[in-house]
PDB file of C-alpha atoms in Angstrom:
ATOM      1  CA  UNK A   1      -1.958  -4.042 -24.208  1.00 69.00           C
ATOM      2  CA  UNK A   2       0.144  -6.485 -21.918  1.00 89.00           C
ATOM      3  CA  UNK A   3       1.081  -6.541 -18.217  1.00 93.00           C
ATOM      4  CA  UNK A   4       4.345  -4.762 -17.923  1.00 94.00           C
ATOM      5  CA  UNK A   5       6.364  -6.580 -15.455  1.00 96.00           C
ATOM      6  CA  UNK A   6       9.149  -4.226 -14.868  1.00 96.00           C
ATOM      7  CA  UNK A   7       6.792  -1.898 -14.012  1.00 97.00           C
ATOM      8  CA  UNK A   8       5.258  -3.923 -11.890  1.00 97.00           C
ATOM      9  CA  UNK A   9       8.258  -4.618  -9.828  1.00 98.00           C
ATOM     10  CA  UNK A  10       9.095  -1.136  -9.738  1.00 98.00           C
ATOM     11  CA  UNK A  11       5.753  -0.413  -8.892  1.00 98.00           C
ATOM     12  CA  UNK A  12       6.334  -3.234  -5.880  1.00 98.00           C
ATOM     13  CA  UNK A  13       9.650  -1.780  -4.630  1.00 98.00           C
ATOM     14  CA  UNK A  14       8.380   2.012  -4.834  1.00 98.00           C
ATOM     15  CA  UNK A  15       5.459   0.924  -2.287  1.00 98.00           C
ATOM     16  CA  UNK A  16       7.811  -0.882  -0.114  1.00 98.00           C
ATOM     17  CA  UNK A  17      10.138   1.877   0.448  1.00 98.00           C
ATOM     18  CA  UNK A  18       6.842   4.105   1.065  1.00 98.00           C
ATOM     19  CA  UNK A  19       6.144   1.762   3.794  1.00 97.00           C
ATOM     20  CA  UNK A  20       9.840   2.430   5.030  1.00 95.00           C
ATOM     21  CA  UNK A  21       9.692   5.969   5.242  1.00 97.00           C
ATOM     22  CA  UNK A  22       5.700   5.865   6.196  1.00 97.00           C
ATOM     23  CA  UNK A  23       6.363   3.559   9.318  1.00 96.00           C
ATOM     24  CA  UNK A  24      10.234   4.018   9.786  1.00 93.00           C
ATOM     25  CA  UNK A  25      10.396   7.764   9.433  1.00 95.00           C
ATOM     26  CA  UNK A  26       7.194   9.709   9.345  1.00 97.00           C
ATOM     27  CA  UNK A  27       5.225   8.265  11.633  1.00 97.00           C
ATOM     28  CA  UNK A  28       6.739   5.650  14.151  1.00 94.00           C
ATOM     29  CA  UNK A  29       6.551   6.879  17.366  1.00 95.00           C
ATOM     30  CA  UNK A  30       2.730   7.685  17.061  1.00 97.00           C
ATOM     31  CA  UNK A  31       2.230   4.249  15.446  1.00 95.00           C
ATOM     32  CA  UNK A  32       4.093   2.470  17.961  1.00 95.00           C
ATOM     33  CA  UNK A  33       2.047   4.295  20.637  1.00 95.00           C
ATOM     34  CA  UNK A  34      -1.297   3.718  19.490  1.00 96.00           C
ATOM     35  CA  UNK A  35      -0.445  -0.091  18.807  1.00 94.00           C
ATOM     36  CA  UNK A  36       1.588  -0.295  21.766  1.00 92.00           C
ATOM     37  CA  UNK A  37       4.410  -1.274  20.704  1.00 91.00           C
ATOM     38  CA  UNK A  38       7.449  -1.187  22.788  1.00 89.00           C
ATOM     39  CA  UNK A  39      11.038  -1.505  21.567  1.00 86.00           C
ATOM     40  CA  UNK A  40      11.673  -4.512  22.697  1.00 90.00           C
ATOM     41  CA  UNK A  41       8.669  -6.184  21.008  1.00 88.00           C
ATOM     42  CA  UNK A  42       9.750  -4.500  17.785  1.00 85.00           C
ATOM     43  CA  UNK A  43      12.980  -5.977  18.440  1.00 86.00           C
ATOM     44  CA  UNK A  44      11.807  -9.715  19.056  1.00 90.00           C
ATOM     45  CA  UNK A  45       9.929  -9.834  15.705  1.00 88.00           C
ATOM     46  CA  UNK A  46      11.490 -12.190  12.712  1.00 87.00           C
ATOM     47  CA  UNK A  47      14.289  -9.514  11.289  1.00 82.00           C
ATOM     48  CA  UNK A  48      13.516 -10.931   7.890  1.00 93.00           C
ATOM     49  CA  UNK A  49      10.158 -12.763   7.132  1.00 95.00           C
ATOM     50  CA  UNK A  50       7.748  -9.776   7.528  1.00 94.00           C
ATOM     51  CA  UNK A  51       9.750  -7.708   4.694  1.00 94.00           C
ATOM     52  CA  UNK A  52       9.658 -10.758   2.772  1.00 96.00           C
ATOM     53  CA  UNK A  53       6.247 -11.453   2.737  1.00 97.00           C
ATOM     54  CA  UNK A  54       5.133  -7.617   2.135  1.00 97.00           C
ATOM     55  CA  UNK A  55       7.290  -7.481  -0.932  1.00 98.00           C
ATOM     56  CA  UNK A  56       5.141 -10.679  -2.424  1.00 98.00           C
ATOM     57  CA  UNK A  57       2.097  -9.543  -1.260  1.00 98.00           C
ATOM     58  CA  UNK A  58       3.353  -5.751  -3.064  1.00 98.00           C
ATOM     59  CA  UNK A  59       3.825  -7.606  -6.382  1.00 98.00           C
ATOM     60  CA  UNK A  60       0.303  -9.016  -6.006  1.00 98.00           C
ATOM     61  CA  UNK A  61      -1.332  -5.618  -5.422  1.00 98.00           C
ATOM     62  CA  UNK A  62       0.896  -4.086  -7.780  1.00 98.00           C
ATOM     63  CA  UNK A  63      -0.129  -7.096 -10.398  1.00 98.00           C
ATOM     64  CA  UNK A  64      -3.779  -6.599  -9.658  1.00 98.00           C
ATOM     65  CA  UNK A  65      -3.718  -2.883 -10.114  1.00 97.00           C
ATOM     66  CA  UNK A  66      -2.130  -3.121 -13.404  1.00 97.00           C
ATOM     67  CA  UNK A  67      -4.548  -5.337 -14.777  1.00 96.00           C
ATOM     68  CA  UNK A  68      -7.340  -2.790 -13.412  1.00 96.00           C
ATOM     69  CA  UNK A  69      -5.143   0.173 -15.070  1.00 96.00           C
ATOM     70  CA  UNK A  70      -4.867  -1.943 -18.371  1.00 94.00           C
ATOM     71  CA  UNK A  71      -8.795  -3.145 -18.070  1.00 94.00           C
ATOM     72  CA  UNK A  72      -9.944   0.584 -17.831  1.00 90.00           C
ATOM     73  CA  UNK A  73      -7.444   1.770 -19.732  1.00 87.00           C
ATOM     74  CA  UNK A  74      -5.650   3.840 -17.792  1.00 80.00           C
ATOM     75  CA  UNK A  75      -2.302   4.599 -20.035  1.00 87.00           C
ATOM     76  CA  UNK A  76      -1.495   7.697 -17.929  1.00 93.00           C
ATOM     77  CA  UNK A  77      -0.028   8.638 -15.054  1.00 95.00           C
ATOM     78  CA  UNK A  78      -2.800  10.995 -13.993  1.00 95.00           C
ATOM     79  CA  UNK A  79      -5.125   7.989 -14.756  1.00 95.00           C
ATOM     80  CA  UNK A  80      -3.538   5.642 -12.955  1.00 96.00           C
ATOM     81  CA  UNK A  81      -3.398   7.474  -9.643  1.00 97.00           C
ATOM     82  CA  UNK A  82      -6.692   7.813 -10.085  1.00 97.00           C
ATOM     83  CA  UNK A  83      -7.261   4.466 -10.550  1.00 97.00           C
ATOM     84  CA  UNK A  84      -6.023   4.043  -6.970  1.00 97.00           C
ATOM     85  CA  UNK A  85      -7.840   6.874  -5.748  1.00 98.00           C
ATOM     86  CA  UNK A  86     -11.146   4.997  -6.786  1.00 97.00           C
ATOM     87  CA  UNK A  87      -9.989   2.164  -5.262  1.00 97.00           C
ATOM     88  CA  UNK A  88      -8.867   3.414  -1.837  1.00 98.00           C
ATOM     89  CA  UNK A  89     -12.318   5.571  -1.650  1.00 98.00           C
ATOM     90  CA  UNK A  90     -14.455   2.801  -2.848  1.00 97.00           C
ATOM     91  CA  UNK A  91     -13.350  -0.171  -1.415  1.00 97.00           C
ATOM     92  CA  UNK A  92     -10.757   0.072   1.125  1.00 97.00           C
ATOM     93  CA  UNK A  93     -11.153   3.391   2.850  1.00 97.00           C
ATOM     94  CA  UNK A  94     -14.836   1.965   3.921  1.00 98.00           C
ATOM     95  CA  UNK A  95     -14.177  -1.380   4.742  1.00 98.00           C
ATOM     96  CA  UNK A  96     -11.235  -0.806   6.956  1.00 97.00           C
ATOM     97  CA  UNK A  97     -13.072   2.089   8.933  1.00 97.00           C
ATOM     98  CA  UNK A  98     -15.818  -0.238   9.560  1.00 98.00           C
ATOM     99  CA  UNK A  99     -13.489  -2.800  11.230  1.00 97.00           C
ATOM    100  CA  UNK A 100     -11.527  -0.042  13.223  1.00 97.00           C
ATOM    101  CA  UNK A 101     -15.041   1.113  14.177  1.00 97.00           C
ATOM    102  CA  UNK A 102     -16.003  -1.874  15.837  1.00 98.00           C
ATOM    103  CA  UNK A 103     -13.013  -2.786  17.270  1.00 97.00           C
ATOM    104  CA  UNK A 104     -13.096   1.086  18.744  1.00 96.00           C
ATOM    105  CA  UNK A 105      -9.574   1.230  17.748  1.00 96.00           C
ATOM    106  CA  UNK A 106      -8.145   5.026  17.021  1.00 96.00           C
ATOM    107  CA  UNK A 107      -9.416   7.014  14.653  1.00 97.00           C
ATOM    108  CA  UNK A 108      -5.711   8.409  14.458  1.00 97.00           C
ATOM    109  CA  UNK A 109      -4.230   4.827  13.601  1.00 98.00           C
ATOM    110  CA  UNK A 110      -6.701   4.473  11.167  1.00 98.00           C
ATOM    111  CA  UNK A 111      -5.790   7.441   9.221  1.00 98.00           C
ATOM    112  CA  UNK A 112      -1.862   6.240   9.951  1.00 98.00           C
ATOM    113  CA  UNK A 113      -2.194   2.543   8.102  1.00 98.00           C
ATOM    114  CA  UNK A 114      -4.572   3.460   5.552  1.00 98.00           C
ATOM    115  CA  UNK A 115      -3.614   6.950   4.586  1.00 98.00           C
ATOM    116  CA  UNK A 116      -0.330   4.748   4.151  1.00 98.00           C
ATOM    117  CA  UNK A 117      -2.344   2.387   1.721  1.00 98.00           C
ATOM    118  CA  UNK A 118      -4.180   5.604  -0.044  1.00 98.00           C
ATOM    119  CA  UNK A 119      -0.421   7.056  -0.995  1.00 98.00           C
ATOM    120  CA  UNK A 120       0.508   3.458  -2.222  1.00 98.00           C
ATOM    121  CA  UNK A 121      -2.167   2.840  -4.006  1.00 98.00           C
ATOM    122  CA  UNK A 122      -1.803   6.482  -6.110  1.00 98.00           C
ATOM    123  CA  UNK A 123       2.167   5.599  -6.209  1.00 98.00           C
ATOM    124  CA  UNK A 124       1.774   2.143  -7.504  1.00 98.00           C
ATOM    125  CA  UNK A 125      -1.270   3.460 -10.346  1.00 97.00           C
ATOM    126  CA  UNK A 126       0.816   6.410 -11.396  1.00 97.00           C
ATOM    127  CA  UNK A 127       3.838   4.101 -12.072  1.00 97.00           C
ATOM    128  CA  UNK A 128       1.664   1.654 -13.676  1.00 97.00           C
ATOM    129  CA  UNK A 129      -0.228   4.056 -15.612  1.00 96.00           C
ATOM    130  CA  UNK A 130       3.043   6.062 -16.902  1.00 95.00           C
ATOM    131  CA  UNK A 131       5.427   3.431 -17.529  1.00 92.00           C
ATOM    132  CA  UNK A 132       4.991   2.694 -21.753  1.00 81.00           C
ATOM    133  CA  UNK A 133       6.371  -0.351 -22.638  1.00 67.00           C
ATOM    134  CA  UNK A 134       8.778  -0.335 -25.204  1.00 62.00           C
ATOM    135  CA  UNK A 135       7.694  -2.256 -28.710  1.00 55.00           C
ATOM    136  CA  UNK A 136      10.544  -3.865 -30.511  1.00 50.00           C
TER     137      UNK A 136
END
């Protein structure tokens, strides 16, 4: 099988807007508490560059996880998400608690950012994993 692109963009755009409603809806204030962020900080950050850069650095997870999902052949949707399951409990889960434990930064803000990454990660595989691509 080949890399599906479209899905991959989709795949992209679908963790972006996650990270819209993760950070802009669901769970701002406490975020912007527990980094101490104030409103005007917020407010003096590039209006532009950050969203920029996550959507490239989206297509490059989403890229990478496809060619996991195609490498272990993970051609479902249920397979995919599992994919990223694996991945979150294996790899990034630990490593990121590690740094948050020595940093002795909140447990809470922890589970805010990478809860947000766990929920991408099963998006992004469960896209990947169900979108066929069509043969001509």
């Amino acid at each position: 099988m080949k890399t599906n692109y479209v899905a991959v963009v989709v795949a992209a755009i679908a963790y972006w807007i996650l990270g819209a409603v993760w950070y802009g809806v669901l769970f701002s204030k406490p975020w912007m508490a527990l980094e101490q962020m104030t409103d005007e900080r917020a407010r003096s950050m590039n209006p532009v560059l950050p969203y920029v850069i996550t959507m490239v650095l989206n297509l490059l997870i989403a890229y990478v996880l496809a060619q996991i999902i195609l490498w272990r052949n993970g051609n479902t949707a249920g397979r995919g998400a599992a994919i990223g399951v694996i991945l979150w409990v294996g790899l990034i889960g630990p490593i990121t608690f590690t740094t948050y434990m020595y940093e002795m930064r909140s447990h809470t803000l922890w589970a805010i950012n990478e809860f947000y990454s766990l929920a991408g990660l099963v998006l992004m595989g469960t896209i990947l994993g169900a979108w066929k691509k069509k043969t001509a």
